[in-house]
Amino acid sequence: KKIAEEAEAKRLAKRQEVVNFALQFEGNPYVWGGNDLNTGVDCSGFTQQVYLNFGIRLNRTADDQRLNGRQVSVSEIKPGDLVFYGSGGYAGHVGLYIGDGKIIHASTPATGIIISNMNYRTPMQINRIVE
């Protein structure tokens, strides 16, 4: 049991590391198709580059990132999980869950990288990248 608890504590620490890394880019610009966390990213570029910092490769578009990791339910959500938004089975936007019902995401060219309530739109899917 102790080993399992230690393993879970390690995973929790890793997820929190991902969140802490992502949070330092709050306020940076949104650039469609961008791949640089400092000069500008779009939503999926943001999540891709954050995870790439930890050696984890994600697909490039929000819809393709739904194929990465493992789908979890809203009740299971943990910091570091990806939250997808869209309709008709297509995800047009993705954010990174930071805990407390909030995500950080590259929102729009006007707002850049911001923190929003996770339910600012209805999530269509949630994926765990770091088990």
PDB file of N, CA and C in Angstrom, residues 8-114:
ATOM      1  N   GLU A   8       1.525   7.318  -6.409  1.00  0.00           N
ATOM      2  CA  GLU A   8       0.496   8.338  -6.662  1.00  0.00           C
ATOM      3  C   GLU A   8       1.018   9.726  -6.313  1.00  0.00           C
ATOM      4  N   ALA A   9       1.778   9.837  -5.239  1.00  0.00           N
ATOM      5  CA  ALA A   9       2.359  11.128  -4.847  1.00  0.00           C
ATOM      6  C   ALA A   9       3.317  11.632  -5.925  1.00  0.00           C
ATOM      7  N   LYS A  10       4.069  10.723  -6.537  1.00  0.00           N
ATOM      8  CA  LYS A  10       4.984  11.091  -7.627  1.00  0.00           C
ATOM      9  C   LYS A  10       4.212  11.600  -8.845  1.00  0.00           C
ATOM     10  N   ARG A  11       3.127  10.885  -9.175  1.00  0.00           N
ATOM     11  CA  ARG A  11       2.302  11.302 -10.327  1.00  0.00           C
ATOM     12  C   ARG A  11       1.668  12.662 -10.062  1.00  0.00           C
ATOM     13  N   LEU A  12       1.194  12.869  -8.846  1.00  0.00           N
ATOM     14  CA  LEU A  12       0.600  14.149  -8.472  1.00  0.00           C
ATOM     15  C   LEU A  12       1.632  15.272  -8.595  1.00  0.00           C
ATOM     16  N   ALA A  13       2.848  15.007  -8.136  1.00  0.00           N
ATOM     17  CA  ALA A  13       3.920  16.002  -8.220  1.00  0.00           C
ATOM     18  C   ALA A  13       4.232  16.326  -9.681  1.00  0.00           C
ATOM     19  N   LYS A  14       4.252  15.319 -10.541  1.00  0.00           N
ATOM     20  CA  LYS A  14       4.535  15.514 -11.969  1.00  0.00           C
ATOM     21  C   LYS A  14       3.432  16.358 -12.617  1.00  0.00           C
ATOM     22  N   ARG A  15       2.167  16.032 -12.300  1.00  0.00           N
ATOM     23  CA  ARG A  15       1.050  16.808 -12.861  1.00  0.00           C
ATOM     24  C   ARG A  15       1.137  18.258 -12.407  1.00  0.00           C
ATOM     25  N   GLN A  16       1.498  18.467 -11.133  1.00  0.00           N
ATOM     26  CA  GLN A  16       1.603  19.828 -10.607  1.00  0.00           C
ATOM     27  C   GLN A  16       2.763  20.576 -11.261  1.00  0.00           C
ATOM     28  N   GLU A  17       3.827  19.864 -11.578  1.00  0.00           N
ATOM     29  CA  GLU A  17       4.966  20.454 -12.280  1.00  0.00           C
ATOM     30  C   GLU A  17       4.535  20.978 -13.648  1.00  0.00           C
ATOM     31  N   VAL A  18       3.733  20.183 -14.356  1.00  0.00           N
ATOM     32  CA  VAL A  18       3.203  20.577 -15.666  1.00  0.00           C
ATOM     33  C   VAL A  18       2.374  21.852 -15.519  1.00  0.00           C
ATOM     34  N   VAL A  19       1.486  21.876 -14.525  1.00  0.00           N
ATOM     35  CA  VAL A  19       0.633  23.044 -14.279  1.00  0.00           C
ATOM     36  C   VAL A  19       1.479  24.274 -13.952  1.00  0.00           C
ATOM     37  N   ASN A  20       2.443  24.115 -13.058  1.00  0.00           N
ATOM     38  CA  ASN A  20       3.285  25.247 -12.664  1.00  0.00           C
ATOM     39  C   ASN A  20       4.056  25.804 -13.851  1.00  0.00           C
ATOM     40  N   PHE A  21       4.541  24.913 -14.725  1.00  0.00           N
ATOM     41  CA  PHE A  21       5.244  25.351 -15.927  1.00  0.00           C
ATOM     42  C   PHE A  21       4.305  26.153 -16.821  1.00  0.00           C
ATOM     43  N   ALA A  22       3.091  25.626 -17.040  1.00  0.00           N
ATOM     44  CA  ALA A  22       2.116  26.298 -17.910  1.00  0.00           C
ATOM     45  C   ALA A  22       1.744  27.682 -17.383  1.00  0.00           C
ATOM     46  N   LEU A  23       1.600  27.792 -16.063  1.00  0.00           N
ATOM     47  CA  LEU A  23       1.139  29.055 -15.466  1.00  0.00           C
ATOM     48  C   LEU A  23       2.094  30.215 -15.707  1.00  0.00           C
ATOM     49  N   GLN A  24       3.374  29.936 -15.908  1.00  0.00           N
ATOM     50  CA  GLN A  24       4.321  31.033 -16.110  1.00  0.00           C
ATOM     51  C   GLN A  24       4.120  31.756 -17.442  1.00  0.00           C
ATOM     52  N   PHE A  25       3.313  31.184 -18.343  1.00  0.00           N
ATOM     53  CA  PHE A  25       3.080  31.808 -19.646  1.00  0.00           C
ATOM     54  C   PHE A  25       1.773  32.593 -19.702  1.00  0.00           C
ATOM     55  N   GLU A  26       1.064  32.664 -18.586  1.00  0.00           N
ATOM     56  CA  GLU A  26      -0.170  33.462 -18.535  1.00  0.00           C
ATOM     57  C   GLU A  26       0.154  34.882 -18.970  1.00  0.00           C
ATOM     58  N   GLY A  27      -0.689  35.432 -19.851  1.00  0.00           N
ATOM     59  CA  GLY A  27      -0.482  36.796 -20.328  1.00  0.00           C
ATOM     60  C   GLY A  27       0.287  36.871 -21.635  1.00  0.00           C
ATOM     61  N   ASN A  28       0.896  35.765 -22.052  1.00  0.00           N
ATOM     62  CA  ASN A  28       1.625  35.772 -23.321  1.00  0.00           C
ATOM     63  C   ASN A  28       0.642  35.744 -24.488  1.00  0.00           C
ATOM     64  N   PRO A  29       1.127  36.073 -25.700  1.00  0.00           N
ATOM     65  CA  PRO A  29       0.202  36.229 -26.831  1.00  0.00           C
ATOM     66  C   PRO A  29      -0.332  34.937 -27.433  1.00  0.00           C
ATOM     67  N   TYR A  30      -1.524  35.069 -28.016  1.00  0.00           N
ATOM     68  CA  TYR A  30      -2.130  34.032 -28.848  1.00  0.00           C
ATOM     69  C   TYR A  30      -1.717  34.320 -30.281  1.00  0.00           C
ATOM     70  N   VAL A  31      -1.165  33.320 -30.948  1.00  0.00           N
ATOM     71  CA  VAL A  31      -0.848  33.432 -32.370  1.00  0.00           C
ATOM     72  C   VAL A  31      -1.332  32.158 -33.039  1.00  0.00           C
ATOM     73  N   TRP A  32      -2.255  32.276 -34.004  1.00  0.00           N
ATOM     74  CA  TRP A  32      -2.782  31.108 -34.686  1.00  0.00           C
ATOM     75  C   TRP A  32      -1.641  30.375 -35.369  1.00  0.00           C
ATOM     76  N   GLY A  33      -1.529  29.071 -35.090  1.00  0.00           N
ATOM     77  CA  GLY A  33      -0.470  28.262 -35.675  1.00  0.00           C
ATOM     78  C   GLY A  33       0.873  28.422 -34.981  1.00  0.00           C
ATOM     79  N   GLY A  34       0.906  29.252 -33.930  1.00  0.00           N
ATOM     80  CA  GLY A  34       2.161  29.524 -33.235  1.00  0.00           C
ATOM     81  C   GLY A  34       2.617  28.360 -32.377  1.00  0.00           C
ATOM     82  N   ASN A  35       3.946  28.256 -32.227  1.00  0.00           N
ATOM     83  CA  ASN A  35       4.536  27.155 -31.460  1.00  0.00           C
ATOM     84  C   ASN A  35       5.535  27.626 -30.415  1.00  0.00           C
ATOM     85  N   ASP A  36       5.563  28.925 -30.122  1.00  0.00           N
ATOM     86  CA  ASP A  36       6.530  29.450 -29.160  1.00  0.00           C
ATOM     87  C   ASP A  36       5.789  30.023 -27.955  1.00  0.00           C
ATOM     88  N   LEU A  37       6.033  29.423 -26.786  1.00  0.00           N
ATOM     89  CA  LEU A  37       5.311  29.823 -25.575  1.00  0.00           C
ATOM     90  C   LEU A  37       5.554  31.278 -25.189  1.00  0.00           C
ATOM     91  N   ASN A  38       6.658  31.848 -25.648  1.00  0.00           N
ATOM     92  CA  ASN A  38       6.963  33.240 -25.305  1.00  0.00           C
ATOM     93  C   ASN A  38       6.434  34.231 -26.327  1.00  0.00           C
ATOM     94  N   THR A  39       6.556  33.897 -27.622  1.00  0.00           N
ATOM     95  CA  THR A  39       6.148  34.862 -28.653  1.00  0.00           C
ATOM     96  C   THR A  39       4.746  34.606 -29.183  1.00  0.00           C
ATOM     97  N   GLY A  40       4.180  33.407 -28.898  1.00  0.00           N
ATOM     98  CA  GLY A  40       2.796  33.171 -29.296  1.00  0.00           C
ATOM     99  C   GLY A  40       2.492  31.747 -29.688  1.00  0.00           C
ATOM    100  N   VAL A  41       1.349  31.280 -29.199  1.00  0.00           N
ATOM    101  CA  VAL A  41       0.836  29.944 -29.504  1.00  0.00           C
ATOM    102  C   VAL A  41      -0.676  30.021 -29.659  1.00  0.00           C
ATOM    103  N   ASP A  42      -1.231  29.030 -30.361  1.00  0.00           N
ATOM    104  CA  ASP A  42      -2.685  28.865 -30.323  1.00  0.00           C
ATOM    105  C   ASP A  42      -2.984  27.811 -29.259  1.00  0.00           C
ATOM    106  N   CYS A  43      -4.242  27.426 -29.127  1.00  0.00           N
ATOM    107  CA  CYS A  43      -4.620  26.568 -27.995  1.00  0.00           C
ATOM    108  C   CYS A  43      -3.863  25.254 -27.973  1.00  0.00           C
ATOM    109  N   SER A  44      -3.818  24.568 -29.113  1.00  0.00           N
ATOM    110  CA  SER A  44      -3.158  23.265 -29.136  1.00  0.00           C
ATOM    111  C   SER A  44      -1.640  23.404 -29.162  1.00  0.00           C
ATOM    112  N   GLY A  45      -1.148  24.489 -29.712  1.00  0.00           N
ATOM    113  CA  GLY A  45       0.284  24.769 -29.646  1.00  0.00           C
ATOM    114  C   GLY A  45       0.718  24.963 -28.207  1.00  0.00           C
ATOM    115  N   PHE A  46      -0.138  25.610 -27.419  1.00  0.00           N
ATOM    116  CA  PHE A  46       0.148  25.827 -26.003  1.00  0.00           C
ATOM    117  C   PHE A  46       0.278  24.494 -25.264  1.00  0.00           C
ATOM    118  N   THR A  47      -0.743  23.643 -25.383  1.00  0.00           N
ATOM    119  CA  THR A  47      -0.705  22.369 -24.663  1.00  0.00           C
ATOM    120  C   THR A  47       0.427  21.485 -25.188  1.00  0.00           C
ATOM    121  N   GLN A  48       0.650  21.508 -26.507  1.00  0.00           N
ATOM    122  CA  GLN A  48       1.722  20.699 -27.094  1.00  0.00           C
ATOM    123  C   GLN A  48       3.086  21.131 -26.551  1.00  0.00           C
ATOM    124  N   GLN A  49       3.343  22.435 -26.538  1.00  0.00           N
ATOM    125  CA  GLN A  49       4.655  22.932 -26.104  1.00  0.00           C
ATOM    126  C   GLN A  49       4.863  22.763 -24.595  1.00  0.00           C
ATOM    127  N   VAL A  50       3.802  22.900 -23.825  1.00  0.00           N
ATOM    128  CA  VAL A  50       3.917  22.683 -22.374  1.00  0.00           C
ATOM    129  C   VAL A  50       4.348  21.241 -22.124  1.00  0.00           C
ATOM    130  N   TYR A  51       3.668  20.294 -22.753  1.00  0.00           N
ATOM    131  CA  TYR A  51       4.002  18.891 -22.522  1.00  0.00           C
ATOM    132  C   TYR A  51       5.341  18.503 -23.144  1.00  0.00           C
ATOM    133  N   LEU A  52       5.699  19.139 -24.262  1.00  0.00           N
ATOM    134  CA  LEU A  52       6.988  18.848 -24.889  1.00  0.00           C
ATOM    135  C   LEU A  52       8.141  19.183 -23.940  1.00  0.00           C
ATOM    136  N   ASN A  53       7.954  20.201 -23.104  1.00  0.00           N
ATOM    137  CA  ASN A  53       8.959  20.559 -22.105  1.00  0.00           C
ATOM    138  C   ASN A  53       9.272  19.392 -21.170  1.00  0.00           C
ATOM    139  N   PHE A  54       8.316  18.478 -21.020  1.00  0.00           N
ATOM    140  CA  PHE A  54       8.482  17.315 -20.145  1.00  0.00           C
ATOM    141  C   PHE A  54       8.758  16.037 -20.951  1.00  0.00           C
ATOM    142  N   GLY A  55       9.102  16.217 -22.231  1.00  0.00           N
ATOM    143  CA  GLY A  55       9.443  15.084 -23.078  1.00  0.00           C
ATOM    144  C   GLY A  55       8.246  14.288 -23.556  1.00  0.00           C
ATOM    145  N   ILE A  56       7.046  14.865 -23.448  1.00  0.00           N
ATOM    146  CA  ILE A  56       5.822  14.178 -23.868  1.00  0.00           C
ATOM    147  C   ILE A  56       5.320  14.825 -25.154  1.00  0.00           C
ATOM    148  N   ARG A  57       5.226  14.023 -26.204  1.00  0.00           N
ATOM    149  CA  ARG A  57       4.795  14.536 -27.513  1.00  0.00           C
ATOM    150  C   ARG A  57       3.284  14.400 -27.675  1.00  0.00           C
ATOM    151  N   LEU A  58       2.645  15.499 -28.008  1.00  0.00           N
ATOM    152  CA  LEU A  58       1.210  15.501 -28.302  1.00  0.00           C
ATOM    153  C   LEU A  58       1.017  15.824 -29.780  1.00  0.00           C
ATOM    154  N   ASN A  59      -0.123  15.418 -30.325  1.00  0.00           N
ATOM    155  CA  ASN A  59      -0.478  15.815 -31.685  1.00  0.00           C
ATOM    156  C   ASN A  59      -0.635  17.325 -31.746  1.00  0.00           C
ATOM    157  N   ARG A  60      -0.691  17.911 -32.952  1.00  0.00           N
ATOM    158  CA  ARG A  60      -0.648  19.360 -33.074  1.00  0.00           C
ATOM    159  C   ARG A  60      -2.001  20.059 -32.922  1.00  0.00           C
ATOM    160  N   THR A  61      -3.067  19.480 -33.442  1.00  0.00           N
ATOM    161  CA  THR A  61      -4.350  20.193 -33.362  1.00  0.00           C
ATOM    162  C   THR A  61      -5.176  19.719 -32.169  1.00  0.00           C
ATOM    163  N   ALA A  62      -6.096  20.559 -31.740  1.00  0.00           N
ATOM    164  CA  ALA A  62      -6.957  20.199 -30.605  1.00  0.00           C
ATOM    165  C   ALA A  62      -7.686  18.885 -30.883  1.00  0.00           C
ATOM    166  N   ASP A  63      -8.257  18.757 -32.065  1.00  0.00           N
ATOM    167  CA  ASP A  63      -9.020  17.552 -32.374  1.00  0.00           C
ATOM    168  C   ASP A  63      -8.110  16.318 -32.364  1.00  0.00           C
ATOM    169  N   ASP A  64      -6.895  16.454 -32.878  1.00  0.00           N
ATOM    170  CA  ASP A  64      -5.955  15.327 -32.888  1.00  0.00           C
ATOM    171  C   ASP A  64      -5.410  15.017 -31.496  1.00  0.00           C
ATOM    172  N   GLN A  65      -5.346  16.022 -30.627  1.00  0.00           N
ATOM    173  CA  GLN A  65      -4.875  15.774 -29.259  1.00  0.00           C
ATOM    174  C   GLN A  65      -5.863  14.921 -28.461  1.00  0.00           C
ATOM    175  N   ARG A  66      -7.099  14.832 -28.944  1.00  0.00           N
ATOM    176  CA  ARG A  66      -8.068  13.950 -28.271  1.00  0.00           C
ATOM    177  C   ARG A  66      -7.640  12.486 -28.363  1.00  0.00           C
ATOM    178  N   LEU A  67      -6.715  12.189 -29.281  1.00  0.00           N
ATOM    179  CA  LEU A  67      -6.199  10.828 -29.441  1.00  0.00           C
ATOM    180  C   LEU A  67      -5.053  10.550 -28.473  1.00  0.00           C
ATOM    181  N   ASN A  68      -4.529  11.581 -27.823  1.00  0.00           N
ATOM    182  CA  ASN A  68      -3.416  11.427 -26.886  1.00  0.00           C
ATOM    183  C   ASN A  68      -3.935  11.128 -25.484  1.00  0.00           C
ATOM    184  N   GLY A  69      -3.205  10.299 -24.770  1.00  0.00           N
ATOM    185  CA  GLY A  69      -3.572  10.003 -23.391  1.00  0.00           C
ATOM    186  C   GLY A  69      -4.794   9.108 -23.306  1.00  0.00           C
ATOM    187  N   ARG A  70      -5.495   9.233 -22.184  1.00  0.00           N
ATOM    188  CA  ARG A  70      -6.651   8.384 -21.887  1.00  0.00           C
ATOM    189  C   ARG A  70      -7.812   9.259 -21.466  1.00  0.00           C
ATOM    190  N   GLN A  71      -8.974   9.000 -22.038  1.00  0.00           N
ATOM    191  CA  GLN A  71     -10.163   9.783 -21.702  1.00  0.00           C
ATOM    192  C   GLN A  71     -10.608   9.474 -20.269  1.00  0.00           C
ATOM    193  N   VAL A  72     -10.950  10.526 -19.529  1.00  0.00           N
ATOM    194  CA  VAL A  72     -11.464  10.383 -18.159  1.00  0.00           C
ATOM    195  C   VAL A  72     -12.755  11.180 -18.032  1.00  0.00           C
ATOM    196  N   SER A  73     -13.508  10.903 -16.981  1.00  0.00           N
ATOM    197  CA  SER A  73     -14.761  11.623 -16.761  1.00  0.00           C
ATOM    198  C   SER A  73     -14.494  12.914 -15.987  1.00  0.00           C
ATOM    199  N   VAL A  74     -15.447  13.805 -16.012  1.00  0.00           N
ATOM    200  CA  VAL A  74     -15.327  15.078 -15.295  1.00  0.00           C
ATOM    201  C   VAL A  74     -15.065  14.828 -13.811  1.00  0.00           C
ATOM    202  N   SER A  75     -15.696  13.801 -13.257  1.00  0.00           N
ATOM    203  CA  SER A  75     -15.520  13.515 -11.831  1.00  0.00           C
ATOM    204  C   SER A  75     -14.106  13.042 -11.500  1.00  0.00           C
ATOM    205  N   GLU A  76     -13.368  12.587 -12.507  1.00  0.00           N
ATOM    206  CA  GLU A  76     -12.001  12.090 -12.302  1.00  0.00           C
ATOM    207  C   GLU A  76     -10.929  13.139 -12.604  1.00  0.00           C
ATOM    208  N   ILE A  77     -11.323  14.324 -13.053  1.00  0.00           N
ATOM    209  CA  ILE A  77     -10.360  15.302 -13.566  1.00  0.00           C
ATOM    210  C   ILE A  77      -9.294  15.659 -12.529  1.00  0.00           C
ATOM    211  N   LYS A  78      -8.065  15.792 -13.029  1.00  0.00           N
ATOM    212  CA  LYS A  78      -6.939  16.153 -12.180  1.00  0.00           C
ATOM    213  C   LYS A  78      -6.113  17.223 -12.881  1.00  0.00           C
ATOM    214  N   PRO A  79      -5.358  18.011 -12.104  1.00  0.00           N
ATOM    215  CA  PRO A  79      -4.479  19.008 -12.724  1.00  0.00           C
ATOM    216  C   PRO A  79      -3.585  18.364 -13.782  1.00  0.00           C
ATOM    217  N   GLY A  80      -3.425  19.068 -14.897  1.00  0.00           N
ATOM    218  CA  GLY A  80      -2.626  18.566 -16.006  1.00  0.00           C
ATOM    219  C   GLY A  80      -3.436  17.894 -17.091  1.00  0.00           C
ATOM    220  N   ASP A  81      -4.700  17.553 -16.797  1.00  0.00           N
ATOM    221  CA  ASP A  81      -5.547  16.937 -17.813  1.00  0.00           C
ATOM    222  C   ASP A  81      -5.902  17.964 -18.894  1.00  0.00           C
ATOM    223  N   LEU A  82      -6.129  17.478 -20.106  1.00  0.00           N
ATOM    224  CA  LEU A  82      -6.550  18.343 -21.204  1.00  0.00           C
ATOM    225  C   LEU A  82      -8.074  18.361 -21.262  1.00  0.00           C
ATOM    226  N   VAL A  83      -8.625  19.566 -21.431  1.00  0.00           N
ATOM    227  CA  VAL A  83     -10.073  19.748 -21.517  1.00  0.00           C
ATOM    228  C   VAL A  83     -10.383  20.237 -22.927  1.00  0.00           C
ATOM    229  N   PHE A  84     -11.226  19.481 -23.633  1.00  0.00           N
ATOM    230  CA  PHE A  84     -11.550  19.785 -25.022  1.00  0.00           C
ATOM    231  C   PHE A  84     -12.948  20.383 -25.141  1.00  0.00           C
ATOM    232  N   TYR A  85     -13.079  21.324 -26.088  1.00  0.00           N
ATOM    233  CA  TYR A  85     -14.344  22.010 -26.341  1.00  0.00           C
ATOM    234  C   TYR A  85     -14.641  21.939 -27.837  1.00  0.00           C
ATOM    235  N   GLY A  86     -15.918  21.801 -28.156  1.00  0.00           N
ATOM    236  CA  GLY A  86     -16.304  21.764 -29.562  1.00  0.00           C
ATOM    237  C   GLY A  86     -17.729  21.276 -29.695  1.00  0.00           C
ATOM    238  N   SER A  87     -18.065  20.889 -30.905  1.00  0.00           N
ATOM    239  CA  SER A  87     -19.416  20.380 -31.156  1.00  0.00           C
ATOM    240  C   SER A  87     -19.380  19.450 -32.352  1.00  0.00           C
ATOM    241  N   GLY A  88     -20.416  18.651 -32.468  1.00  0.00           N
ATOM    242  CA  GLY A  88     -20.529  17.737 -33.598  1.00  0.00           C
ATOM    243  C   GLY A  88     -19.392  16.732 -33.675  1.00  0.00           C
ATOM    244  N   GLY A  89     -18.821  16.391 -32.516  1.00  0.00           N
ATOM    245  CA  GLY A  89     -17.744  15.413 -32.509  1.00  0.00           C
ATOM    246  C   GLY A  89     -16.397  15.971 -32.910  1.00  0.00           C
ATOM    247  N   TYR A  90     -16.297  17.300 -33.065  1.00  0.00           N
ATOM    248  CA  TYR A  90     -15.036  17.946 -33.450  1.00  0.00           C
ATOM    249  C   TYR A  90     -14.586  18.885 -32.333  1.00  0.00           C
ATOM    250  N   ALA A  91     -13.351  18.722 -31.885  1.00  0.00           N
ATOM    251  CA  ALA A  91     -12.799  19.612 -30.855  1.00  0.00           C
ATOM    252  C   ALA A  91     -12.057  20.760 -31.527  1.00  0.00           C
ATOM    253  N   GLY A  92     -12.559  21.953 -31.345  1.00  0.00           N
ATOM    254  CA  GLY A  92     -11.925  23.133 -31.914  1.00  0.00           C
ATOM    255  C   GLY A  92     -11.072  23.898 -30.923  1.00  0.00           C
ATOM    256  N   HIS A  93     -11.094  23.475 -29.651  1.00  0.00           N
ATOM    257  CA  HIS A  93     -10.338  24.198 -28.626  1.00  0.00           C
ATOM    258  C   HIS A  93      -9.926  23.238 -27.518  1.00  0.00           C
ATOM    259  N   VAL A  94      -8.770  23.545 -26.912  1.00  0.00           N
ATOM    260  CA  VAL A  94      -8.267  22.722 -25.810  1.00  0.00           C
ATOM    261  C   VAL A  94      -7.624  23.624 -24.766  1.00  0.00           C
ATOM    262  N   GLY A  95      -7.798  23.241 -23.493  1.00  0.00           N
ATOM    263  CA  GLY A  95      -7.150  23.938 -22.389  1.00  0.00           C
ATOM    264  C   GLY A  95      -6.528  22.925 -21.442  1.00  0.00           C
ATOM    265  N   LEU A  96      -5.719  23.421 -20.520  1.00  0.00           N
ATOM    266  CA  LEU A  96      -5.025  22.579 -19.544  1.00  0.00           C
ATOM    267  C   LEU A  96      -5.640  22.817 -18.172  1.00  0.00           C
ATOM    268  N   TYR A  97      -6.164  21.756 -17.566  1.00  0.00           N
ATOM    269  CA  TYR A  97      -6.796  21.881 -16.260  1.00  0.00           C
ATOM    270  C   TYR A  97      -5.749  22.179 -15.189  1.00  0.00           C
ATOM    271  N   ILE A  98      -5.981  23.207 -14.381  1.00  0.00           N
ATOM    272  CA  ILE A  98      -5.005  23.595 -13.356  1.00  0.00           C
ATOM    273  C   ILE A  98      -5.522  23.338 -11.940  1.00  0.00           C
ATOM    274  N   GLY A  99      -6.741  22.816 -11.839  1.00  0.00           N
ATOM    275  CA  GLY A  99      -7.325  22.554 -10.529  1.00  0.00           C
ATOM    276  C   GLY A  99      -8.358  23.604 -10.173  1.00  0.00           C
ATOM    277  N   ASP A 100      -9.147  23.336  -9.157  1.00  0.00           N
ATOM    278  CA  ASP A 100     -10.135  24.288  -8.643  1.00  0.00           C
ATOM    279  C   ASP A 100     -11.130  24.751  -9.710  1.00  0.00           C
ATOM    280  N   GLY A 101     -11.459  23.843 -10.659  1.00  0.00           N
ATOM    281  CA  GLY A 101     -12.437  24.171 -11.691  1.00  0.00           C
ATOM    282  C   GLY A 101     -11.952  25.145 -12.756  1.00  0.00           C
ATOM    283  N   LYS A 102     -10.632  25.297 -12.895  1.00  0.00           N
ATOM    284  CA  LYS A 102     -10.078  26.276 -13.840  1.00  0.00           C
ATOM    285  C   LYS A 102      -9.128  25.635 -14.840  1.00  0.00           C
ATOM    286  N   ILE A 103      -9.028  26.296 -16.003  1.00  0.00           N
ATOM    287  CA  ILE A 103      -8.066  25.895 -17.032  1.00  0.00           C
ATOM    288  C   ILE A 103      -7.191  27.098 -17.374  1.00  0.00           C
ATOM    289  N   ILE A 104      -6.014  26.799 -17.912  1.00  0.00           N
ATOM    290  CA  ILE A 104      -5.206  27.832 -18.566  1.00  0.00           C
ATOM    291  C   ILE A 104      -5.192  27.461 -20.040  1.00  0.00           C
ATOM    292  N   HIS A 105      -5.378  28.473 -20.893  1.00  0.00           N
ATOM    293  CA  HIS A 105      -5.456  28.191 -22.334  1.00  0.00           C
ATOM    294  C   HIS A 105      -5.095  29.424 -23.142  1.00  0.00           C
ATOM    295  N   ALA A 106      -4.607  29.161 -24.354  1.00  0.00           N
ATOM    296  CA  ALA A 106      -4.409  30.236 -25.325  1.00  0.00           C
ATOM    297  C   ALA A 106      -5.784  30.489 -25.923  1.00  0.00           C
ATOM    298  N   SER A 107      -6.416  31.569 -25.471  1.00  0.00           N
ATOM    299  CA  SER A 107      -7.840  31.769 -25.741  1.00  0.00           C
ATOM    300  C   SER A 107      -8.129  32.408 -27.094  1.00  0.00           C
ATOM    301  N   THR A 108      -7.758  33.667 -27.253  1.00  0.00           N
ATOM    302  CA  THR A 108      -8.023  34.402 -28.497  1.00  0.00           C
ATOM    303  C   THR A 108      -6.878  35.389 -28.732  1.00  0.00           C
ATOM    304  N   PRO A 109      -6.764  35.930 -29.959  1.00  0.00           N
ATOM    305  CA  PRO A 109      -5.740  36.954 -30.193  1.00  0.00           C
ATOM    306  C   PRO A 109      -5.913  38.170 -29.277  1.00  0.00           C
ATOM    307  N   ALA A 110      -7.148  38.461 -28.889  1.00  0.00           N
ATOM    308  CA  ALA A 110      -7.397  39.642 -28.042  1.00  0.00           C
ATOM    309  C   ALA A 110      -6.963  39.409 -26.595  1.00  0.00           C
ATOM    310  N   THR A 111      -7.113  38.170 -26.107  1.00  0.00           N
ATOM    311  CA  THR A 111      -6.844  37.906 -24.690  1.00  0.00           C
ATOM    312  C   THR A 111      -5.538  37.181 -24.429  1.00  0.00           C
ATOM    313  N   GLY A 112      -5.024  36.440 -25.404  1.00  0.00           N
ATOM    314  CA  GLY A 112      -3.800  35.673 -25.206  1.00  0.00           C
ATOM    315  C   GLY A 112      -4.021  34.490 -24.284  1.00  0.00           C
ATOM    316  N   ILE A 113      -2.978  34.137 -23.544  1.00  0.00           N
ATOM    317  CA  ILE A 113      -3.030  32.988 -22.635  1.00  0.00           C
ATOM    318  C   ILE A 113      -3.627  33.449 -21.315  1.00  0.00           C
ATOM    319  N   ILE A 114      -4.768  32.862 -20.978  1.00  0.00           N
ATOM    320  CA  ILE A 114      -5.520  33.287 -19.788  1.00  0.00           C
ATOM    321  C   ILE A 114      -5.992  32.084 -18.979  1.00  0.00           C
TER     322      ILE A 114
END
